[in-house]
Tab-separated table of C-alpha atoms in Angstrom:
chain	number	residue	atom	x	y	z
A	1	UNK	CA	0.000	0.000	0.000
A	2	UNK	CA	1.156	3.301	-0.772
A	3	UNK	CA	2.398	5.166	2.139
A	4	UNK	CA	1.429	9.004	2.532
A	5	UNK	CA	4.316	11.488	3.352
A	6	UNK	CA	2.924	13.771	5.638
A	7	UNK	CA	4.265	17.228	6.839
A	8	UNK	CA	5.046	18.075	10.463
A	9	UNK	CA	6.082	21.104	12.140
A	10	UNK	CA	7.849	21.695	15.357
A	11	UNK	CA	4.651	21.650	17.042
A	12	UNK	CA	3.573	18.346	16.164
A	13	UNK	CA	0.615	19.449	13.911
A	14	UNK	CA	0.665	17.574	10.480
A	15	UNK	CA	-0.887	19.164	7.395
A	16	UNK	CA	-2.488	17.493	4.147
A	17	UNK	CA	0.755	17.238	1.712
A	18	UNK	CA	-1.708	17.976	-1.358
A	19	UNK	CA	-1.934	21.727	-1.685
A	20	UNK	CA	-5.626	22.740	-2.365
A	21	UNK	CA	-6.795	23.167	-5.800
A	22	UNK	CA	-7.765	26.824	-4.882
A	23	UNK	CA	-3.662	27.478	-3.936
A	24	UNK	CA	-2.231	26.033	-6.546
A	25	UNK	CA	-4.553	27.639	-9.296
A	26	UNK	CA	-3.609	31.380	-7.225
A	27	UNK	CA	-0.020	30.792	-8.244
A	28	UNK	CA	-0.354	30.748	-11.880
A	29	UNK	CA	-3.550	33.222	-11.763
A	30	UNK	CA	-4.466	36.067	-10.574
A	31	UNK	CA	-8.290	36.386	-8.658
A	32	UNK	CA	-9.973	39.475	-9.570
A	33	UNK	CA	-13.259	41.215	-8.528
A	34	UNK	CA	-16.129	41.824	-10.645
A	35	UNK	CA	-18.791	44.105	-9.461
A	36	UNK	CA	-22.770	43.183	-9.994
A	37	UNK	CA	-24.227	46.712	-10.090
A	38	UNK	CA	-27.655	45.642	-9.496
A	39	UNK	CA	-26.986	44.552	-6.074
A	40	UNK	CA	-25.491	47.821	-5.097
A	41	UNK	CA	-27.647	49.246	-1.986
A	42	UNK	CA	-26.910	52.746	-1.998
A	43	UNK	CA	-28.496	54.814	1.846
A	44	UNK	CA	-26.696	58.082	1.219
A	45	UNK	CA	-23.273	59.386	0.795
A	46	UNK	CA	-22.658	60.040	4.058
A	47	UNK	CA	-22.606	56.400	5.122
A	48	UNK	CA	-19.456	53.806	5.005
A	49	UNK	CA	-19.055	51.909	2.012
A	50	UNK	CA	-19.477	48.097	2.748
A	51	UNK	CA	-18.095	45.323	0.735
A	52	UNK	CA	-19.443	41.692	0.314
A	53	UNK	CA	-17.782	39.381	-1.906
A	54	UNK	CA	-19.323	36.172	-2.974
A	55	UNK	CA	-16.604	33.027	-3.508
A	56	UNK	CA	-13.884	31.756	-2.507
A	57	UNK	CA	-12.374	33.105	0.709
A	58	UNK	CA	-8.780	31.979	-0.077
A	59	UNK	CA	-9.411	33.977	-3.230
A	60	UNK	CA	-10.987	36.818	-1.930
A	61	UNK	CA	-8.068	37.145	0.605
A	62	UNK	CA	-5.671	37.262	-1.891
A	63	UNK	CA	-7.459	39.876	-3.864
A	64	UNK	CA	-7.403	41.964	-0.407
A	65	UNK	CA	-4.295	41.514	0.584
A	66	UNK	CA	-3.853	43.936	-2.669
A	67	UNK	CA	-6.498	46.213	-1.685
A	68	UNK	CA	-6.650	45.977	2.325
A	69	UNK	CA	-3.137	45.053	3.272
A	70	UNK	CA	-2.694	46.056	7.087
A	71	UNK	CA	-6.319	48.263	6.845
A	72	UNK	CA	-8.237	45.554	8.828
A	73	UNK	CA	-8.440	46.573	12.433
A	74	UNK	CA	-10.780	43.574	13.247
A	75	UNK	CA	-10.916	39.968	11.459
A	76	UNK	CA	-13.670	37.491	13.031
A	77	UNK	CA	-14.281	33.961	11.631
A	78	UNK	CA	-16.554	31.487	12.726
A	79	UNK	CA	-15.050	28.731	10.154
A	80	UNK	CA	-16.671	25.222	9.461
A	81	UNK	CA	-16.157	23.039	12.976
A	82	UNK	CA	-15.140	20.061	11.517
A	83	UNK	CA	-17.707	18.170	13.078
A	84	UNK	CA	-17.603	15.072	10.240
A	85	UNK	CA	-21.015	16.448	9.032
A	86	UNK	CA	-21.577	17.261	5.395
A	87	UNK	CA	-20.750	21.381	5.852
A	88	UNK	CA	-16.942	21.561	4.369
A	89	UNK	CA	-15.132	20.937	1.379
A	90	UNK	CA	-11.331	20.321	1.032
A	91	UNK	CA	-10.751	19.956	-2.734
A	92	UNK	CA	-14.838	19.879	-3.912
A	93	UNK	CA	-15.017	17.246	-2.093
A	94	UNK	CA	-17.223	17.007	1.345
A	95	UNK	CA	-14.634	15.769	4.413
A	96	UNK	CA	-16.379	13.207	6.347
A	97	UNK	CA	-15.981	12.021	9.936
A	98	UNK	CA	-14.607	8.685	8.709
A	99	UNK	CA	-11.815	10.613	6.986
A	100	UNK	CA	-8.930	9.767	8.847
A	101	UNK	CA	-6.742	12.940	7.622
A	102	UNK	CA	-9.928	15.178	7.834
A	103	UNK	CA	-7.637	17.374	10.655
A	104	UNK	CA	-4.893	17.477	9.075
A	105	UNK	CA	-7.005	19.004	5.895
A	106	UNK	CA	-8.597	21.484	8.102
A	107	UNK	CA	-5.154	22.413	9.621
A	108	UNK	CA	-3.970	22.767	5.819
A	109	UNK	CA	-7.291	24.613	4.932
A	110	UNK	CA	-7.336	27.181	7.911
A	111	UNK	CA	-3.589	27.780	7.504
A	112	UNK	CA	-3.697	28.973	3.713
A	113	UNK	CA	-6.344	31.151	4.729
A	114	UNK	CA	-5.131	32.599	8.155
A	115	UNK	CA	-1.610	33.630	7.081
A	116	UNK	CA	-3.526	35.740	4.085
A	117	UNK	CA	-5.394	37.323	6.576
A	118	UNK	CA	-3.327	37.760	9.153
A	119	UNK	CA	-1.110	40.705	6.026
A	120	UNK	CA	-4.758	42.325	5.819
A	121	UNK	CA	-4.206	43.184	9.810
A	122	UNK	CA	-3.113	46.418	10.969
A	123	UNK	CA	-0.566	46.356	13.432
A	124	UNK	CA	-3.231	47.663	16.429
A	125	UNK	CA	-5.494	45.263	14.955
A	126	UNK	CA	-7.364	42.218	16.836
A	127	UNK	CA	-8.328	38.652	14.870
A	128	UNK	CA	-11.369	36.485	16.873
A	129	UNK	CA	-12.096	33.222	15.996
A	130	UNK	CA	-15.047	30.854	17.011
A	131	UNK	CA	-14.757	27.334	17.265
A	132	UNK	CA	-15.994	23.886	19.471
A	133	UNK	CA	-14.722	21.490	21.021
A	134	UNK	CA	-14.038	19.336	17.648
A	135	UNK	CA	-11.333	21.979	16.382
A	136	UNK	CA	-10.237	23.593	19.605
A	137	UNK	CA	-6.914	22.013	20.726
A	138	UNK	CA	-5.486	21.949	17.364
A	139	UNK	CA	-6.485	25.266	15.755
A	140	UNK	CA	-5.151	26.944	19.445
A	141	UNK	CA	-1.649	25.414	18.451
A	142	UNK	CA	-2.091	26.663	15.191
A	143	UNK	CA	-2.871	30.195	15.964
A	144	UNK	CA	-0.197	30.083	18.611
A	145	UNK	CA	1.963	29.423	15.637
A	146	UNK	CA	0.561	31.973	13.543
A	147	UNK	CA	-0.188	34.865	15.726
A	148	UNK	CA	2.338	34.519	18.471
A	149	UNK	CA	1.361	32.895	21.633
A	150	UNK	CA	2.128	35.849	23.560
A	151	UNK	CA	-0.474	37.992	21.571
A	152	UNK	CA	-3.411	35.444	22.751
A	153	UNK	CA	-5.517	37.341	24.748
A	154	UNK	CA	-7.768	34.774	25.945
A	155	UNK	CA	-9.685	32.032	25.430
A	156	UNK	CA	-13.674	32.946	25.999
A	157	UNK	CA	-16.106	30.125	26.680
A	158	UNK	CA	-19.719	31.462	25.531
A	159	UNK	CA	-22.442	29.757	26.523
A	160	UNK	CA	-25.229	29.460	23.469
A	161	UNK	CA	-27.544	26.930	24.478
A	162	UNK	CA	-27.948	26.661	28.010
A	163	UNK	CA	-29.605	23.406	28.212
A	164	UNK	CA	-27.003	21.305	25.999
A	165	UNK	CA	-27.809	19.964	22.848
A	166	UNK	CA	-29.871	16.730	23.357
A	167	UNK	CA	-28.751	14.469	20.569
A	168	UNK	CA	-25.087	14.433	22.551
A	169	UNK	CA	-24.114	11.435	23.957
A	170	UNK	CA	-22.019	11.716	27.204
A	171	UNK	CA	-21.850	15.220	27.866
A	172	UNK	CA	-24.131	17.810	26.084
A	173	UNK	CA	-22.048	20.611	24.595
A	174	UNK	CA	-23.586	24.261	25.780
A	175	UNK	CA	-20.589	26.110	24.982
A	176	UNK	CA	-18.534	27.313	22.217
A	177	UNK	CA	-15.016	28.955	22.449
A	178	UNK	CA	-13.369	32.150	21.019
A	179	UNK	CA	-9.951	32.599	21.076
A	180	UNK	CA	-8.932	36.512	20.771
A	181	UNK	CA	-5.695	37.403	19.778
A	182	UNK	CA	-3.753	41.034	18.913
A	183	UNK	CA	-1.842	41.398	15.829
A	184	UNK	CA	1.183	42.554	18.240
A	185	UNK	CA	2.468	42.305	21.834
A	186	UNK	CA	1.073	45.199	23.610
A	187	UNK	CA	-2.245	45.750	21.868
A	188	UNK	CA	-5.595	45.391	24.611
A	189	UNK	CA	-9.005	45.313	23.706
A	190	UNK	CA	-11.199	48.823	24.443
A	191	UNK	CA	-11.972	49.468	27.610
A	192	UNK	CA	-15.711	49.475	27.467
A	193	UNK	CA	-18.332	47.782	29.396
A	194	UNK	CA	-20.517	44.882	27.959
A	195	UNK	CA	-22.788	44.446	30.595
A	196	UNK	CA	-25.814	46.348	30.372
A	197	UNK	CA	-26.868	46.272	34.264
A	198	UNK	CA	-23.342	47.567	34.958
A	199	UNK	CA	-23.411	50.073	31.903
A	200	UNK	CA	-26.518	51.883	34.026
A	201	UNK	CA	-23.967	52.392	36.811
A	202	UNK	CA	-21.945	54.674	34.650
A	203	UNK	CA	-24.676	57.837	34.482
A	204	UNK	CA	-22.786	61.167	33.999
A	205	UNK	CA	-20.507	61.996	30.910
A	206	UNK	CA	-18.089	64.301	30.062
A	207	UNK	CA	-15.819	65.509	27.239
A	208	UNK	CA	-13.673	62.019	28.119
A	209	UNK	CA	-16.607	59.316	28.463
A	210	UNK	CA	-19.245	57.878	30.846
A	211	UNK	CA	-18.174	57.690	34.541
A	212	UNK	CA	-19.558	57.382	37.863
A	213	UNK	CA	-18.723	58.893	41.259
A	214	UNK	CA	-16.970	56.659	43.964
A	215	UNK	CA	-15.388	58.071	47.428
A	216	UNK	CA	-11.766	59.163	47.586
A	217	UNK	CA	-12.027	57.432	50.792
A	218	UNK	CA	-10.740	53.445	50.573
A	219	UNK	CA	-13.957	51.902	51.370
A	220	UNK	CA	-14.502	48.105	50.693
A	221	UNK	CA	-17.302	46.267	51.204
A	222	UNK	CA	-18.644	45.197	54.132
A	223	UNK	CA	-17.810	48.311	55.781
A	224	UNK	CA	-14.107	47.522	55.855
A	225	UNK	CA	-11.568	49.313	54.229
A	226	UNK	CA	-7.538	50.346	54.737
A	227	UNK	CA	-6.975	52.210	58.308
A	228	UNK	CA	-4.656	55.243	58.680
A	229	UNK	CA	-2.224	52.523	60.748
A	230	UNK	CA	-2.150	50.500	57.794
A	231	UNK	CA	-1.452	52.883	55.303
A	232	UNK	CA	-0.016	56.448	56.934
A	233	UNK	CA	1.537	57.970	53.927
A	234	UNK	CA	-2.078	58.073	52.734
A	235	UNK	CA	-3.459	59.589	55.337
A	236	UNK	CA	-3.376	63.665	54.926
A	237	UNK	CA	-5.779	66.783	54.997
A	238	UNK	CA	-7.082	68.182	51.832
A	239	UNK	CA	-8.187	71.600	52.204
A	240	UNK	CA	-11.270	72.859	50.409
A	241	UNK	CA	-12.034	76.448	49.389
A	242	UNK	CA	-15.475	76.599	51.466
A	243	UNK	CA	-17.617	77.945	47.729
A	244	UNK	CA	-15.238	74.311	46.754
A	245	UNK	CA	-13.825	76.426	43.897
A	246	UNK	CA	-10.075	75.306	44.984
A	247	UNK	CA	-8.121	72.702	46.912
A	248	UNK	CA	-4.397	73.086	48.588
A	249	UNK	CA	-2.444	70.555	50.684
A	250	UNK	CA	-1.752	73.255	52.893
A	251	UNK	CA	-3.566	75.188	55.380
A	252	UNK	CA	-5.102	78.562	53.983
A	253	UNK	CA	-7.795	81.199	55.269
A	254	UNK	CA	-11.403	80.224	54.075
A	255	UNK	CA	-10.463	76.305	53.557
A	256	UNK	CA	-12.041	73.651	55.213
A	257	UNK	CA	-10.214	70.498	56.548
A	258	UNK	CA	-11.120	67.321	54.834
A	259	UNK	CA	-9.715	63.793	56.162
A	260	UNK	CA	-10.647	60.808	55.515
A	261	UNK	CA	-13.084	59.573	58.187
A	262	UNK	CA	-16.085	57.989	57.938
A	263	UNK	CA	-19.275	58.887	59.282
A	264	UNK	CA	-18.897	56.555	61.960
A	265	UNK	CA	-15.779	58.041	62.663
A	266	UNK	CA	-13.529	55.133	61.760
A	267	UNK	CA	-9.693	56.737	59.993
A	268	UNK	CA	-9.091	55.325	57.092
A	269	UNK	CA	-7.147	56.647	53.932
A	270	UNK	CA	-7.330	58.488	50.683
A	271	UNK	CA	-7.086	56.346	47.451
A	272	UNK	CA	-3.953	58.014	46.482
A	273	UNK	CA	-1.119	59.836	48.215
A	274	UNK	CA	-1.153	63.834	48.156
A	275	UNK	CA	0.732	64.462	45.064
A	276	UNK	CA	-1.430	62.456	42.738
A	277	UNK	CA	-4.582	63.493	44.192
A	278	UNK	CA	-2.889	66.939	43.230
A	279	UNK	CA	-2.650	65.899	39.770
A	280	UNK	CA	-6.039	64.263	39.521
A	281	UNK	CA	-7.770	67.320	40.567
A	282	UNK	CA	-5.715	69.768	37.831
A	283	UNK	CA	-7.133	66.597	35.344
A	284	UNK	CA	-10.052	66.870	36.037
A	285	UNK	CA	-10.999	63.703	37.748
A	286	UNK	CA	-11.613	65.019	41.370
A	287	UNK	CA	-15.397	66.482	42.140
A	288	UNK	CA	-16.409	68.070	45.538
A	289	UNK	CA	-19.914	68.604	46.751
A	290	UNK	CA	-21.220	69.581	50.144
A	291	UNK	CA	-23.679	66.978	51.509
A	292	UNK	CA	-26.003	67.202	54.440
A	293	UNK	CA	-23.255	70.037	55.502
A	294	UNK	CA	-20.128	68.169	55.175
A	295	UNK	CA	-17.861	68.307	52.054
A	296	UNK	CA	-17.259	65.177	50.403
A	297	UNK	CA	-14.737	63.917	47.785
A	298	UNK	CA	-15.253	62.184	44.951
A	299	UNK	CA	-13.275	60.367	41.964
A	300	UNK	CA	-14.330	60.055	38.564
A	301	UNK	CA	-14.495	56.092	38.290
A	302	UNK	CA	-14.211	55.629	33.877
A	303	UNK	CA	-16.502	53.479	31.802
A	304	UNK	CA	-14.489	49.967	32.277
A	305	UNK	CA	-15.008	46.447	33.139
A	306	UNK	CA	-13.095	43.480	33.838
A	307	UNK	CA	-14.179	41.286	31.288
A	308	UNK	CA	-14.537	37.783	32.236
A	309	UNK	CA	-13.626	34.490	29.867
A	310	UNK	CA	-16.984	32.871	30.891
A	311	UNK	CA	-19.945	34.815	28.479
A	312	UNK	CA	-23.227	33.258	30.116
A	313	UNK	CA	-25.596	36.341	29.364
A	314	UNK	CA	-28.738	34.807	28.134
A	315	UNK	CA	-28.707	37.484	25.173
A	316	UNK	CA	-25.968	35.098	23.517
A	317	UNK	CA	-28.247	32.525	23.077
A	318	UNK	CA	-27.891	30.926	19.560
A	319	UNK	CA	-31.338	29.958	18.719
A	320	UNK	CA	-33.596	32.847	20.633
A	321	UNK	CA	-30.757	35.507	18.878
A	322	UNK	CA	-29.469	33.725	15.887
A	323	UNK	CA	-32.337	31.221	14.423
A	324	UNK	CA	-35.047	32.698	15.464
A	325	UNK	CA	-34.277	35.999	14.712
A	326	UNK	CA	-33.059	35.411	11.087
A	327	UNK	CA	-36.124	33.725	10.680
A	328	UNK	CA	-37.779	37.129	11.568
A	329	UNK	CA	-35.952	39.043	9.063
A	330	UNK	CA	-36.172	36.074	6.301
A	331	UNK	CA	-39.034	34.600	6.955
A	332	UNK	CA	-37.904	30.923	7.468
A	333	UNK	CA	-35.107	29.272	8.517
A	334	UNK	CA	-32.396	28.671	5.899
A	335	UNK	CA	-29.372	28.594	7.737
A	336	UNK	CA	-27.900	26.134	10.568
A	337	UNK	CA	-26.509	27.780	13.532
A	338	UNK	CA	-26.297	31.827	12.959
A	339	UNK	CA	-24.316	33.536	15.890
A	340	UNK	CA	-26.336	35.515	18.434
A	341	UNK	CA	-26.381	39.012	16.803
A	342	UNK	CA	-25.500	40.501	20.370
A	343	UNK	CA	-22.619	38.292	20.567
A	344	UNK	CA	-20.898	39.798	17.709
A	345	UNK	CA	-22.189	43.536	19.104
A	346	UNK	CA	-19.942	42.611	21.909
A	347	UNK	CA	-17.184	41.746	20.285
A	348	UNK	CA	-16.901	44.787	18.033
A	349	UNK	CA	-17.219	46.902	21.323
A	350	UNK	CA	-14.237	44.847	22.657
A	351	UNK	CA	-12.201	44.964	19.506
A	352	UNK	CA	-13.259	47.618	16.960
A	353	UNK	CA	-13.633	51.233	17.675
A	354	UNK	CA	-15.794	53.985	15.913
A	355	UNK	CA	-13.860	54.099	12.385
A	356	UNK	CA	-12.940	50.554	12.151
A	357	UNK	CA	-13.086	48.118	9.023
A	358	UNK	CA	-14.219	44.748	9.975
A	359	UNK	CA	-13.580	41.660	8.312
A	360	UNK	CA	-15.211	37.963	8.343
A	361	UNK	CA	-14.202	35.697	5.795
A	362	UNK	CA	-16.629	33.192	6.549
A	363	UNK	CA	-19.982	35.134	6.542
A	364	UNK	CA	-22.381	32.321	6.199
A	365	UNK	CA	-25.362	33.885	7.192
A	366	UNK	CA	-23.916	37.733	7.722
A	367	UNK	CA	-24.370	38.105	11.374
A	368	UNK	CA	-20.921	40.279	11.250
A	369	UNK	CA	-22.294	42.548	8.736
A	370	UNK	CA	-25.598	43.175	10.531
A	371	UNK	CA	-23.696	43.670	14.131
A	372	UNK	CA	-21.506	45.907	12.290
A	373	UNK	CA	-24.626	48.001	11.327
A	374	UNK	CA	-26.753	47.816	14.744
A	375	UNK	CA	-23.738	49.333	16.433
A	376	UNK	CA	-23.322	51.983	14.307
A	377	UNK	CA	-26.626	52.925	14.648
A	378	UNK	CA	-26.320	52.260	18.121
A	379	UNK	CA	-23.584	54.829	19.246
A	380	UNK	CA	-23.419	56.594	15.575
A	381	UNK	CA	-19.839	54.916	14.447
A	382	UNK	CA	-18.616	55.097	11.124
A	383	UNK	CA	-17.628	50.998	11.159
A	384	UNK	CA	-17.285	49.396	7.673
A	385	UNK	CA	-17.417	45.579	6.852
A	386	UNK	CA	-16.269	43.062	4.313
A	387	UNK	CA	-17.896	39.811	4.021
A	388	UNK	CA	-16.771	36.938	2.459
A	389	UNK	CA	-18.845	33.548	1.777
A	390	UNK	CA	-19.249	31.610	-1.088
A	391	UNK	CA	-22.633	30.544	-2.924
A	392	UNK	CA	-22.978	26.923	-1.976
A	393	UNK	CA	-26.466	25.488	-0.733
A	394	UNK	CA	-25.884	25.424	3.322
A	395	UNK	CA	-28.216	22.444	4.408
A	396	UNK	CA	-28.955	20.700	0.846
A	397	UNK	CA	-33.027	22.124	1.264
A	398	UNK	CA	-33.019	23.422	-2.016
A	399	UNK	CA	-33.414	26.790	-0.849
A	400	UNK	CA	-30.591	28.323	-2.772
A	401	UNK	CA	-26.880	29.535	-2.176
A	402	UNK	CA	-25.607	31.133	1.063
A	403	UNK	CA	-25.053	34.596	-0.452
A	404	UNK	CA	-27.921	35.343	-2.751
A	405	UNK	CA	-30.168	33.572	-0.160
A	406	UNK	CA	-29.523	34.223	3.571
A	407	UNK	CA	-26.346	37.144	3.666
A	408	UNK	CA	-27.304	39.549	1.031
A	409	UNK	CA	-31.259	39.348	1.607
A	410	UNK	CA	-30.295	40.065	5.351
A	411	UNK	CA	-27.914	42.736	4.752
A	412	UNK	CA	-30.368	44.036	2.448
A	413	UNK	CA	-33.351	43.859	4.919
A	414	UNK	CA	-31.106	45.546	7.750
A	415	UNK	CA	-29.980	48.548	5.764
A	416	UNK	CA	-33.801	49.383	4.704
A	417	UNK	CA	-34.666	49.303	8.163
């Protein structure tokens, strides 16, 4: 029997030695774009200019990577899982469970793909990936290898269907995974918050961004908090001008003496020592009121959050925000397993600021596109996407190709409201 040479790396992954068709047919020719003018969806001129190109993604890449090189600032993908059903091609062929290099064709597949797009990147910018179980151990080494493993920024389990799926056997899978990594070391995601309950919190605004007042005073919870015994350089009178106009760390005619004691009378300290409460006043980030006849001190706490790598909010739910609302907008379901919409708000809150060009080479169903346009609308960015998918029929129902069927119509019904 013939014996199949296979490629290995010093990670231990192992490729398919038989380049795809689509690779070796891009070294001999070049792809080009051809524009259908009756799809054009023109709003006004005053909105971005979006892009969605049907075929080939390892095509379309390399037709960007003239166009877009390093002017992507966010590339998310939510490839085919490799789950052995009859989604994904390698060489127009379907890659079966039974297949016993079907990994090593993915690896080879995603590879091709990810090293085009990962030219189109500028140097600030952030690539997010989705992915189960099936996929997740090889494609992390992969990335590691592609990206840098120091520019992985986590790995984000998302809960999408909360009660499992009930065909599993074993365990029922609730989650899928998104691994978030920056084109360079040194790069964090926008520090924004994600949580609506905690977004309330943050009520006043001013020329910097949302923020809320919290006490100068170090007060945990619980009533605790760090005593002037603990902490003495930190302890020190602020004196207020009594109309609070002014502060000084030193005594002066019509100032009042602030320290920091609590209404019960405990000492405890300032958050900072005197020179860089100083320097946060002259910012900007100190306010001083006069409650119930005492003058109080405040901080300007900034919109920010600690995101976590567990996403359980029921709003990410896959069917209630992905099936069933594409259904909404379409009319009946035509596509397996659309990403909750809000899911992909989040991320673009996380990753891609108010001028950013967003990229997802494997559209499928357009959820990108449309999350690129509800935030925009939401907070009145200027964002701009590119999809990519290609034309195949999704589920074999006869209902048509992916892009003339499911991502364009839904793009379409989005824009016109």
């Amino acid at each position: 029997a013939q014996i199949r040479k296979l490629k290995k790396n010093n990670l231990g992954l192992v490729f398919e030695d038989k380049q795809e068709d689509v690779v070796e047919q891009s070294k001999t020719q070049v792809p080009v774009l051809k524009e259908i003018i009756k799809n054009r969806l023109s709003l006004d001129e005053a909105y971005p200019n979006n892009l969605m190109i049907e075929g080939d993604n390892y095509l379309a890449l390399s037709v960007l990577n003239y166009t877009h090189k390093k002017n992507i600032d966010l590339i998310y993908i939510d490839p085919p899982y490799n789950t052995g059903a009859k989604n994904w091609k390698y060489n127009n062929d379907y890659v079966d469970k039974d297949d016993e290099y079907r990994h090593s064709k993915w690896l080879s597949f995603m590879r091709h793909r990810l090293n085009l797009a990962k030219d189109l990147l500028k140097d600030e910018g952030f690539f997010v990936c989705a992915i189960d179980h099936n996929e997740l151990f090889t494609l992390g080494i992969l990335l590691d290898k592609i990206f840098g493993e120091e520019n992985r920024l986590g790995v984000v389990t998302v809960v999408h269907q909360a009660r499992g799926r009930w065909m599993d056997k074993n365990f029922s899978a609730s989650t899928e995974f998104m691994l978030v990594y920056s084109k360079n070391k040194g790069v964090n995601i926008r520090n924004v918050v994600i949580d609506e309950l905690k977004k309330e919190q943050f009520n006043l605004e001013d020329e910097k961004g949302f923020y809320y007042l919290k006490d100068y005073i170090v007060v945990q919870g619980g009533g605790g908090g760090v005593t002037r015994k603990d902490k003495p350089t930190f302890w020190y009178p602020i004196y207020v001008k009594k109309d609070l106009s002014n502060v000084s760390l030193e005594e002066k005619k019509g100032y009042e003496k602030v320290l920091p004691i609590t209404k019960s009378g405990r000492e405890l300290t300032w958050i900072t020592i005197a020179e860089t409460f100083i320097e946060r006043y002259k910012q900007g980030e100190v306010v001083i009121k006069r409650e119930d006849g005492q003058i109080v001190i405040y901080r300007k706490f900034r919109e920010q959050q600690i995101i976590p790598t567990h996403w359980i909010d029921p709003k990410y739910n896959a069917t209630s925000h992905g099936t069933l609302l594409l259904e909404k907008i379409l009319g009946k379901n035509i596509f397996e397993y659309p990403k909750s919409l809000y899911l992909l708000i989040d991320i673009l809150k996380l990753t891609a600021g108010p001028d950013a060009t967003v990229l997802d080479f494997f559209a499928g169903s357009g959820t990108t596109g449309h999350a690129v346009l509800e935030l925009n609308k939401e907070d009145g960015g200027n964002r701009k996407f590119i999809l990519c998918t290609n034309n195949e029929n999704n589920n074999g129902s006869g209902s048509g190709g992916i892009a003339e069927s499911v991502c364009y119509p839904r793009i379409k019904a989005v824009i016109n409201g």
